[in-house]
Coordinates of C-alpha atoms in Angstrom, one line a residue:
X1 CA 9.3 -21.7 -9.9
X2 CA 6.4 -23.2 -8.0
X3 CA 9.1 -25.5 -6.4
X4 CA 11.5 -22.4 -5.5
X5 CA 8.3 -19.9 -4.0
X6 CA 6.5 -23.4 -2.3
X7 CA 5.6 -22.6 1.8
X8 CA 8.5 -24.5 4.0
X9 CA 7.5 -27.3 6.1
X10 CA 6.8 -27.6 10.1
X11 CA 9.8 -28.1 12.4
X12 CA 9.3 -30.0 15.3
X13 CA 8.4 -27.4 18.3
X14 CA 10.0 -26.6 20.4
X15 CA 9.2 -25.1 24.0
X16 CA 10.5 -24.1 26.8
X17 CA 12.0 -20.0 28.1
X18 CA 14.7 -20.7 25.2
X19 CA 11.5 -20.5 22.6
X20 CA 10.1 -18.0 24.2
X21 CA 13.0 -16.0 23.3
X22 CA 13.5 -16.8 20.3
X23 CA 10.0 -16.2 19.4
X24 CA 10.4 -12.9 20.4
X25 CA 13.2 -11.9 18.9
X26 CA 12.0 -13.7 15.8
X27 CA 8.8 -11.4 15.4
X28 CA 10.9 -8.2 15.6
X29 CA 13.0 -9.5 12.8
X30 CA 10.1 -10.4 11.0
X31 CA 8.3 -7.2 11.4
X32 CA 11.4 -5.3 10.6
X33 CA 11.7 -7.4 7.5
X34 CA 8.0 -7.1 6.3
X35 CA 8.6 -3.4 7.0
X36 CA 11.9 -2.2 5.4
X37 CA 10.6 -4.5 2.4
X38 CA 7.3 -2.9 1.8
X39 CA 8.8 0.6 1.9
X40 CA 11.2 -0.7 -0.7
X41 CA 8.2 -1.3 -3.1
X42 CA 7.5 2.7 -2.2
X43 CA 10.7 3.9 -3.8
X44 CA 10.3 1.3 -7.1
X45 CA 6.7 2.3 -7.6
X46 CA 5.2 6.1 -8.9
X47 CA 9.0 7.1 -9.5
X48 CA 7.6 8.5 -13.3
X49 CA 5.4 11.3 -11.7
X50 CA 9.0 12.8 -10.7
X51 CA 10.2 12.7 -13.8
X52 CA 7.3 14.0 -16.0
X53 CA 8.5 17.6 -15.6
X54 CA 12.0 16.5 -17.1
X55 CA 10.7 14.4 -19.7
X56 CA 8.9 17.5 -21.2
X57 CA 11.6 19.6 -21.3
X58 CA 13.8 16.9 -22.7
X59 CA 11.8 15.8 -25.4
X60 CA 10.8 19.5 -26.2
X61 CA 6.9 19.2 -25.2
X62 CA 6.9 16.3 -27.9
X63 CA 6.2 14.1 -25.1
X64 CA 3.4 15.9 -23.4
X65 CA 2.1 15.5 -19.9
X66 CA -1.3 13.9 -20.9
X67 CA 0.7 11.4 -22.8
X68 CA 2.7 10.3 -19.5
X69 CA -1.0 10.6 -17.8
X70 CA -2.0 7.7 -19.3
X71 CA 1.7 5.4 -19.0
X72 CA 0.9 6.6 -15.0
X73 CA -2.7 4.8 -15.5
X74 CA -1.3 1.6 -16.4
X75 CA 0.6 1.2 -13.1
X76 CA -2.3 2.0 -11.2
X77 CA -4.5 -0.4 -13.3
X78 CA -1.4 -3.3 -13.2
X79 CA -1.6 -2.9 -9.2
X80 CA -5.2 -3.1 -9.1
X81 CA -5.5 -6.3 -10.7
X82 CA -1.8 -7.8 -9.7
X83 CA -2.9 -7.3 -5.5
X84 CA -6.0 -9.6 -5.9
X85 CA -4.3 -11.9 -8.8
X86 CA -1.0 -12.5 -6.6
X87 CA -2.5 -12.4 -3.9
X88 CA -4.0 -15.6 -4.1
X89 CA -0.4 -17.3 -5.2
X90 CA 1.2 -15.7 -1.9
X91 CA -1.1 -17.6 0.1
X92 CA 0.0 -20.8 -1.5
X93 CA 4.0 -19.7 -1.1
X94 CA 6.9 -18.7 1.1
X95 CA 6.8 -15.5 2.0
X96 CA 10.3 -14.6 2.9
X97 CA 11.4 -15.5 -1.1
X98 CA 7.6 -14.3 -2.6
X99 CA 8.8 -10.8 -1.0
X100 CA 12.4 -10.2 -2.3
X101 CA 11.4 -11.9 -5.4
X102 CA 8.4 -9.4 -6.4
X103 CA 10.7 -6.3 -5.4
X104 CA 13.5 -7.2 -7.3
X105 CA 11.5 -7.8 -10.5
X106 CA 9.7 -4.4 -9.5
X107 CA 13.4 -2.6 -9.5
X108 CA 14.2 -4.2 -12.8
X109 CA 10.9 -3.0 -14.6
X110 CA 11.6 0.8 -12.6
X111 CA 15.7 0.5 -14.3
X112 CA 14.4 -0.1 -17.4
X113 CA 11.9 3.5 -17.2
X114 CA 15.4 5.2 -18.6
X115 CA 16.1 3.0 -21.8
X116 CA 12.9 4.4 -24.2
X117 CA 13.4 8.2 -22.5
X118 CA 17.7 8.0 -23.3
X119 CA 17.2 5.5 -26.1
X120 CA 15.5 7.2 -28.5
X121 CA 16.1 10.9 -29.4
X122 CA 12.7 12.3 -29.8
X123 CA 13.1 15.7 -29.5
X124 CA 15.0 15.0 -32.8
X125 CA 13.0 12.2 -34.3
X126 CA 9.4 12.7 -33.1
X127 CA 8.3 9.4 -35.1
X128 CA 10.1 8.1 -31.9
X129 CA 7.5 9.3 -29.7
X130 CA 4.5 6.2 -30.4
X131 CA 7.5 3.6 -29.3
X132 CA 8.2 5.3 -26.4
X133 CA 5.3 5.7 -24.8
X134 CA 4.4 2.1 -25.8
X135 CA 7.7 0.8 -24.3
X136 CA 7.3 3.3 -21.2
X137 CA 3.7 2.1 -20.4
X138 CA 4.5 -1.4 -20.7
X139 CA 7.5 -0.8 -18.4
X140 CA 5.5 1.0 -16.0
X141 CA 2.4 -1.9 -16.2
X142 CA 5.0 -4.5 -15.2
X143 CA 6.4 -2.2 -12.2
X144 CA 2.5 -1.8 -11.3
X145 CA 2.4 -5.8 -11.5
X146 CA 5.2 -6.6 -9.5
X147 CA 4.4 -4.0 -6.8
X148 CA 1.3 -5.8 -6.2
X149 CA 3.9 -8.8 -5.2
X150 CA 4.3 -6.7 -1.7
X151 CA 0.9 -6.0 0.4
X152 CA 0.1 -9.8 -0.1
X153 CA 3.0 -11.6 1.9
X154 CA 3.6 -8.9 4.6
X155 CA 0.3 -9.6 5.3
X156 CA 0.4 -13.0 5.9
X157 CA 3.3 -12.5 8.0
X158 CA 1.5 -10.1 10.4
X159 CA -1.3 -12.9 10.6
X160 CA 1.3 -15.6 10.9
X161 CA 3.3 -13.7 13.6
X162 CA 0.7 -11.4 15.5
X163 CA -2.0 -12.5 17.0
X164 CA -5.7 -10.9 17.0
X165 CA -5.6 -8.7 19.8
X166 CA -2.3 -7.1 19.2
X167 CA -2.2 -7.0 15.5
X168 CA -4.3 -3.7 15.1
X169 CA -0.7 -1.6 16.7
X170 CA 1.6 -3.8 14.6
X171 CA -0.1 -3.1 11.8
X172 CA -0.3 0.7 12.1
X173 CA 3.6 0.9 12.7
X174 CA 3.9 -1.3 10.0
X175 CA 1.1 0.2 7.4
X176 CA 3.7 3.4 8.2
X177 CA 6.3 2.0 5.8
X178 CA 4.8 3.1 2.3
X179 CA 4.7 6.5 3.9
X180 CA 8.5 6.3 4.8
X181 CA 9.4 4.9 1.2
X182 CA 7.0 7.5 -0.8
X183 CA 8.9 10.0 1.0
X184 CA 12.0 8.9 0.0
X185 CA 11.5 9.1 -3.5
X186 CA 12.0 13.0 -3.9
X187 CA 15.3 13.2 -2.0
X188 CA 16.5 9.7 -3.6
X189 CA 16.1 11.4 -7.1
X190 CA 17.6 14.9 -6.3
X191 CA 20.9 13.3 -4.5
X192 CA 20.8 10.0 -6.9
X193 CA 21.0 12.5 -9.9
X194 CA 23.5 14.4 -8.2
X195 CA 25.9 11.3 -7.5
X196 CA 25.4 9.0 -10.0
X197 CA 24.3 11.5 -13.0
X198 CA 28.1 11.6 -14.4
X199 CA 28.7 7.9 -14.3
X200 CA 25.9 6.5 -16.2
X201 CA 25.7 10.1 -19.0
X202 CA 28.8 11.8 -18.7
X203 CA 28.7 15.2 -19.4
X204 CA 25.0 15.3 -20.7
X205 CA 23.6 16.9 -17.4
X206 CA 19.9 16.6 -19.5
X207 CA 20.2 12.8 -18.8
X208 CA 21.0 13.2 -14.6
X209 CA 17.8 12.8 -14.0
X210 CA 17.2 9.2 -15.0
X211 CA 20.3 8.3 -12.6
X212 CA 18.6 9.8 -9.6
X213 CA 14.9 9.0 -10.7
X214 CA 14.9 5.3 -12.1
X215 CA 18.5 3.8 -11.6
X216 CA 19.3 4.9 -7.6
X217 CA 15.6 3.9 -6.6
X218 CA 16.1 0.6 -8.0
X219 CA 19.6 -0.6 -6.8
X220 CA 19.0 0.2 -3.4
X221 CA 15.2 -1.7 -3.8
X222 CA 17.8 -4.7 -4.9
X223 CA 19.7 -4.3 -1.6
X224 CA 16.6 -3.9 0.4
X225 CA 15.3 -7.4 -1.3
X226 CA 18.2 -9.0 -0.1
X227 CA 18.2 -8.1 3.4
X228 CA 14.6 -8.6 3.5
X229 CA 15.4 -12.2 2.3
X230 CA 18.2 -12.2 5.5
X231 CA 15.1 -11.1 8.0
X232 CA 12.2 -12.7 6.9
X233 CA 10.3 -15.9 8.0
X234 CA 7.1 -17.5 6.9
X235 CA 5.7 -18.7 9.5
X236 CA 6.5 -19.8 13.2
X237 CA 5.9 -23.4 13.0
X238 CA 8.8 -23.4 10.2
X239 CA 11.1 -22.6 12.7
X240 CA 9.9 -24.9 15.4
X241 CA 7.6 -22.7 17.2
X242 CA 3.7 -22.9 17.8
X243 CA 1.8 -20.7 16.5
X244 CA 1.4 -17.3 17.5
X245 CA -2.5 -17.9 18.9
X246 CA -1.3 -21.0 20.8
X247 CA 2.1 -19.1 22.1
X248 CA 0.1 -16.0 23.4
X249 CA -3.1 -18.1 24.0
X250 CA -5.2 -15.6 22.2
X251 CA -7.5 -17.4 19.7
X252 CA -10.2 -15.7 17.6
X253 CA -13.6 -17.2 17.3
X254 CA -13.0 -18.3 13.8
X255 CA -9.5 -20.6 14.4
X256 CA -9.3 -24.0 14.0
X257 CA -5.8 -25.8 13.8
X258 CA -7.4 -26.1 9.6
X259 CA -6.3 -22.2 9.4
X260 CA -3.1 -23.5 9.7
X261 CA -2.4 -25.9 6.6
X262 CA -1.9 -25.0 2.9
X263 CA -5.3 -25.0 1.1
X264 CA -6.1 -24.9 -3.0
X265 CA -6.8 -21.7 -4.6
X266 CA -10.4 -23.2 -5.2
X267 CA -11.2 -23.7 -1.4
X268 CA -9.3 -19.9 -0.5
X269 CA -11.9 -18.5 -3.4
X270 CA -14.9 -20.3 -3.3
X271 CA -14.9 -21.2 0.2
X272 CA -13.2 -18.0 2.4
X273 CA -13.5 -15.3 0.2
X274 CA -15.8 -14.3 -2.7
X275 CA -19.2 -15.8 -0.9
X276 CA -17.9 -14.0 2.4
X277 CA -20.9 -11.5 2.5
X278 CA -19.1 -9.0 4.7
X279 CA -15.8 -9.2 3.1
X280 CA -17.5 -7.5 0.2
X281 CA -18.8 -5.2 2.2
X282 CA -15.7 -4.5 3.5
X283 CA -14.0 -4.1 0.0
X284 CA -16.9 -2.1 -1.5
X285 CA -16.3 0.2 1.5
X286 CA -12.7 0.4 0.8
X287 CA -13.3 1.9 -2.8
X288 CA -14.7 5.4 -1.4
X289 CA -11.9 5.5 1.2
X290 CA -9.0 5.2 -1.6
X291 CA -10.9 7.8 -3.3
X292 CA -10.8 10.4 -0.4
X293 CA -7.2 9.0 -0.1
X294 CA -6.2 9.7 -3.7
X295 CA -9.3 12.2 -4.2
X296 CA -7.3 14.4 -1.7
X297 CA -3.6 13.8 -2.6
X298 CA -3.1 13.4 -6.2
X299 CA -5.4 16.4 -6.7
X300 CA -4.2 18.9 -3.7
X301 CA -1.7 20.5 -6.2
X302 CA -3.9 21.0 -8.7
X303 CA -7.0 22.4 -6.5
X304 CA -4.3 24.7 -4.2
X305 CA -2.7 26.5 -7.3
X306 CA -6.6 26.6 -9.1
X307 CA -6.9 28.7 -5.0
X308 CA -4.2 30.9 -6.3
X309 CA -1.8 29.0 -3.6
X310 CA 2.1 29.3 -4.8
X311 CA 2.8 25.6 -6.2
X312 CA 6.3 25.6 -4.0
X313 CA 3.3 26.5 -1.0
X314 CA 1.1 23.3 -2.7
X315 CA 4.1 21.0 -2.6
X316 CA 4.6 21.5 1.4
X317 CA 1.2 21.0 1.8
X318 CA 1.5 17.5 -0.4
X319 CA 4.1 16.5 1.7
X320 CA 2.9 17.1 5.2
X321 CA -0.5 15.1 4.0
X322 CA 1.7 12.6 3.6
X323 CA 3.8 12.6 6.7
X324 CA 0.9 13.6 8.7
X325 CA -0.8 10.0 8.6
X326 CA 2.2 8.4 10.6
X327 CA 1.3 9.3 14.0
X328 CA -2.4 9.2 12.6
X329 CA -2.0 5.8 11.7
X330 CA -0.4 4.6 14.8
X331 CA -3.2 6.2 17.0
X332 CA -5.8 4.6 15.0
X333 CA -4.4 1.1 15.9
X334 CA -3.8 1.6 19.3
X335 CA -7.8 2.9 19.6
X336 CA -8.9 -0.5 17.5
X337 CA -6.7 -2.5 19.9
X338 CA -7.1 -0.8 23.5
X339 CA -10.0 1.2 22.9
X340 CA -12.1 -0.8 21.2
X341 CA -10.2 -4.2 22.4
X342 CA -10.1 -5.8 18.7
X343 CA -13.1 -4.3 16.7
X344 CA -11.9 -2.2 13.4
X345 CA -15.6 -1.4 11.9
X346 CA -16.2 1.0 14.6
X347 CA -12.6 3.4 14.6
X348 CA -13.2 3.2 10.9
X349 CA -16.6 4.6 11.2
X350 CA -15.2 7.4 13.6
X351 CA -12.1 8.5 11.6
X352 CA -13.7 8.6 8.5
X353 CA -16.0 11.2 10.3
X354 CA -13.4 13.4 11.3
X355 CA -11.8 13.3 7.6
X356 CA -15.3 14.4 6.6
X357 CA -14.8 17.3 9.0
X358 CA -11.6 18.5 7.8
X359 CA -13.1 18.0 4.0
X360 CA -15.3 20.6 4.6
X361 CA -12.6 22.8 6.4
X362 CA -10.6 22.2 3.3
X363 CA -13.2 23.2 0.8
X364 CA -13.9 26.5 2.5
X365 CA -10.7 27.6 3.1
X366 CA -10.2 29.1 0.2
X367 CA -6.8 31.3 -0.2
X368 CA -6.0 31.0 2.9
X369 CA -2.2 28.7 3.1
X370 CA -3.0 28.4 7.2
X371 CA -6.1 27.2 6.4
X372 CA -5.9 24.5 3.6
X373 CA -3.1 23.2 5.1
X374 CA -5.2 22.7 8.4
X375 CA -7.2 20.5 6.0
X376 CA -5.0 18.7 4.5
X377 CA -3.1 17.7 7.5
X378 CA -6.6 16.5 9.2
X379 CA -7.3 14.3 6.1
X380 CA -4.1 12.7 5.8
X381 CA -4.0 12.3 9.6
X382 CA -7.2 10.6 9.2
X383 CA -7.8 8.8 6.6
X384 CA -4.1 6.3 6.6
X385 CA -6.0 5.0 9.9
X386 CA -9.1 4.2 8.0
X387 CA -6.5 2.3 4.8
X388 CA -4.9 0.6 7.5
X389 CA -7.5 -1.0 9.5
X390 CA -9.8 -2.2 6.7
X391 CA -6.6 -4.3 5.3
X392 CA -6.5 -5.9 8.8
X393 CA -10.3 -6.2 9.0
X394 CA -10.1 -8.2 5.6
X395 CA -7.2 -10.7 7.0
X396 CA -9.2 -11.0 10.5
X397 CA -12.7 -12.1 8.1
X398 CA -10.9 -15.4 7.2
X399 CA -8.7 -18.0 8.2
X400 CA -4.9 -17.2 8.1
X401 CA -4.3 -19.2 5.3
X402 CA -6.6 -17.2 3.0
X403 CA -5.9 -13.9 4.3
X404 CA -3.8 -12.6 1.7
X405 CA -6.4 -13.2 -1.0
X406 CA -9.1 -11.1 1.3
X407 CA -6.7 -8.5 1.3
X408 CA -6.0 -8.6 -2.3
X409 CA -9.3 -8.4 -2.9
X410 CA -10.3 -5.2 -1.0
X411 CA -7.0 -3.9 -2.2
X412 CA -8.6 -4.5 -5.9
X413 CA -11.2 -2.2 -5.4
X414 CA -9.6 0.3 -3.7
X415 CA -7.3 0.6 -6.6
X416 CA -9.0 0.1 -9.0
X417 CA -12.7 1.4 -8.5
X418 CA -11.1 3.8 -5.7
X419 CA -8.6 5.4 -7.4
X420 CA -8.0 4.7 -11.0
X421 CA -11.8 5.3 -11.4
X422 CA -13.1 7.3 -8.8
X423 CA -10.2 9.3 -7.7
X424 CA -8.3 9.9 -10.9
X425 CA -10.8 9.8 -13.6
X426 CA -14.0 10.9 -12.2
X427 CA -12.6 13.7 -10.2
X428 CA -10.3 14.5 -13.3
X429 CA -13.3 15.1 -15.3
X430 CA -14.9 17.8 -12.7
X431 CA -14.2 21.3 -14.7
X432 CA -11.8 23.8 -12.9
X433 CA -15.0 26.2 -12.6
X434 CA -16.6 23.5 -10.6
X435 CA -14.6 22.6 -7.8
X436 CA -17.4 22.5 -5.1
X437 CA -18.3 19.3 -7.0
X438 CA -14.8 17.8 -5.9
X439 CA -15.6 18.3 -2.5
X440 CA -19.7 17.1 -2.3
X441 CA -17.8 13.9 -4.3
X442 CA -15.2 13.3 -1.4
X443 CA -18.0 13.8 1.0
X444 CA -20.5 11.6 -0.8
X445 CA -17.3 8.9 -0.2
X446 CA -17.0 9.8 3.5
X447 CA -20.3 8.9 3.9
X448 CA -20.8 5.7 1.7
X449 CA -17.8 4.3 3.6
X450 CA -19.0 4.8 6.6
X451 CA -22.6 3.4 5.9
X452 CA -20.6 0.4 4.5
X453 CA -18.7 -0.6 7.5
X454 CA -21.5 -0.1 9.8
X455 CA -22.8 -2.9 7.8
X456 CA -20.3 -5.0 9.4
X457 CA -20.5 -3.5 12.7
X458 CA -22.4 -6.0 14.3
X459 CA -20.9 -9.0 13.0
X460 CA -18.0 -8.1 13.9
X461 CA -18.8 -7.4 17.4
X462 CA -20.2 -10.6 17.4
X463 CA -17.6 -12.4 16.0
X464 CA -15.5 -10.8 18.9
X465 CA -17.0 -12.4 21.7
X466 CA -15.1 -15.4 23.4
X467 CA -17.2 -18.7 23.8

């Protein structure tokens, strides 16, 4: 395995218009790789909270929803842990097979989510029930695990590929991708169910649902691996070009020719990453924003119906927070790059200002559809800017060869502190007759994130400045 995932070697370079070209046209291939494969991980990933309803009704309630709660916790807690954790091997592998290889063993895990829920006939045998859970949250751990087999080498390709002053826009069109496979999931179960249901159950229509929700999702996350495979590259000089700071003659203050070579796991840790004062700053910071993130999503159908909001109202108002951070995301890039030519503390700062502003709009809307949806929209316009940007602020504190381990490790705690902690437990926890205290929570976030990244403000400035 370590021979079969092992980085590929240099290529003599090559130069000349003919390069140039195919440099070009190499990093759109790339990109559309890094992207099509990440959104892939989207539709192999939270496919269970679709189901839940189903499950229910199959099992007859045996099953209940706070039983599935806790099989959803251990994909969260899986991710958490399997970002920082493989992180540090995709820095020491190819990227183009780490990629395919992590979202094909994610679709595998998500095909295997039907065989406890058909397998075993609890609604008939409720003694059933302890194994399938077991046997679903295992499942769903090793889904959680694999996902985290995504972030880490997309990243290093948008290092590897992109250069400092440009990668701010990339990244936003690029960071768009889990928003394009999230969305995907609903439809891909409805019509998956629809077409497939009858060949997999036959005539048991209770059963549909597994076609459209676990077994759809993960074929085509099998295709998408594959032509991921097809469009992906490493790195430039393994296909005879220079790198991409040399080729666009844009080099940050921290790049020696050292950021280019294939270091242990010892030097990425000990050396780049956990004694990196501001990284930690940076990933600290990154906890509040996933729990304004996942503060304000998971919990938006749950504090609009508690409004007396129609849930069908609620479930338009999930799904435009969602779709809503696309062009929010892309404009938050373009503002790091052009704007603030390079600097990501700073738009940070700002954004997560304005999601503090549409907090409060949220919270005091009360009934009002026009009004929480105004909300809702601001936040999830806002706040994907704020996701995206501290990711590329955590590649741009060390050097490229270390770069998905910094990312891995802010992606840590924002799943893990941020959202399986903050987000989903201590936010669970706030009684129904309290929600004010949701929203002083998420504003308490707001703030501590933004107090955190001015932290880093200066350095980073610093850092910035040519010699």
């Amino acid at each position: 395995m370590a021979s079969f995932l092992a980085p590929p070697a240099a290529k003599p370079e090559q130069t000349g218009p003919e390069a140039d070209a195919k440099y070009r046209a190499l990093r759109w291939q790339v990109f559309s790789g890094a992207f099509i494969g990440y959104a892939a991980f989207y539709i192999v990933r939270k496919n269970l909270s679709m189901a839940i309803p189903s499950i229910t009704e199959l099992t007859n309630g045996a099953i209940t929803k706070g039983d599935l709660g806790v099989v959803l916790a251990m994909n969260a807690v899986a991710y958490a842990f399997a970002k920082f954790v493989m992180a540090t091997v995709s820095d020491r592998s190819n990227a183009r097979r780490f990629l395919p290889l992590g979202l094909v063993l994610s679709a595998l895990a998500m095909a295997f989510m039907m065989v406890p829920i058909a397998g075993l006939d609890i609604a008939h045998n409720p003694g059933n029930k302890t194994w399938a859970i077991l046997l679903m949250g295992v499942l769903n751990f090793l889904v959680g695990w694999f996902n985290g087999m995504g972030w880490p080498p997309c990243g290093r390709v948008m290092t590897q590929w992109f250069s400092q002053s440009e990668r701010g826009i990339w990244m936003s069109f690029w960071n768009c991708a889990h928003n394009v496979g999230g969305g995907l999931v609903g439809p891909m179960a409805t019509y998956g169910a629809m077409w497939f249901g009858s060949w997999f159950f036959g005539a048991d229509k209770s059963l549909y649902f597994l076609a459209g929700t676990f077994i759809f999702p993960a074929a085509v996350a099998m295709f998408v691996a594959v032509l991921a495979y097809c469009l992906l590259r490493d790195n430039p000089r393994s296909c005879g070009l220079p790198t991409v700071e040399k080729w666009r003659n844009d080099y940050p203050k921290n790049y020696t020719e050292k950021s280019e070579e294939v270091i242990s796991t010892k030097e990425i840790l000990f050396k780049h990453v956990l004694n990196n004062k501001l990284l930690w700053f940076v990933a600290l910071a990154n906890a509040f924003v996933y729990m304004v993130r996942y503060g304000a999503l998971d919990w938006a159908p749950t504090i609009l119906t508690d409004k007396g909001i129609s849930l069908e109202d609620a479930g338009w108002a999930y799904f435009a927070f969602e779709y809503a951070a696309i062009p929010g995301t892309i404009i938050c890039g373009w503002v790091s790059d052009k704007l603030f030519k390079g600097q990501r503390a700073m738009p940070t700062i700002l954004f997560m200002a304005l999601v503090a502003i549409f907090i409060v709009v949220y919270w005091f809307s009360g009934s009002n559809i026009t009004l929480n949806l105004v909300g809702l929209v601001g936040i999830g316009f806002f706040i994907y800017g704020p996701v995206m940007l501290i990711g590329v602020q955590a590649l741009e504190l060390v050097p490229k060869n270390a770069a998905g381990t910094a990312a891995g490790l802010t992606g840590f705690f924002g799943y893990f502190f941020g959202t399986a902690i903050l987000a989903n437990t201590v936010l669970g926890l706030v009684p129904k007759e309290n929600m004010d205290l949701t929203f002083i929570l998420l504003l308490a976030a707001c703030g501590l994130s933004v107090l955190l990244m001015a932290f880093t403000y200066g350095e980073e400035k610093k850092n910035l400045k040519k010699d």
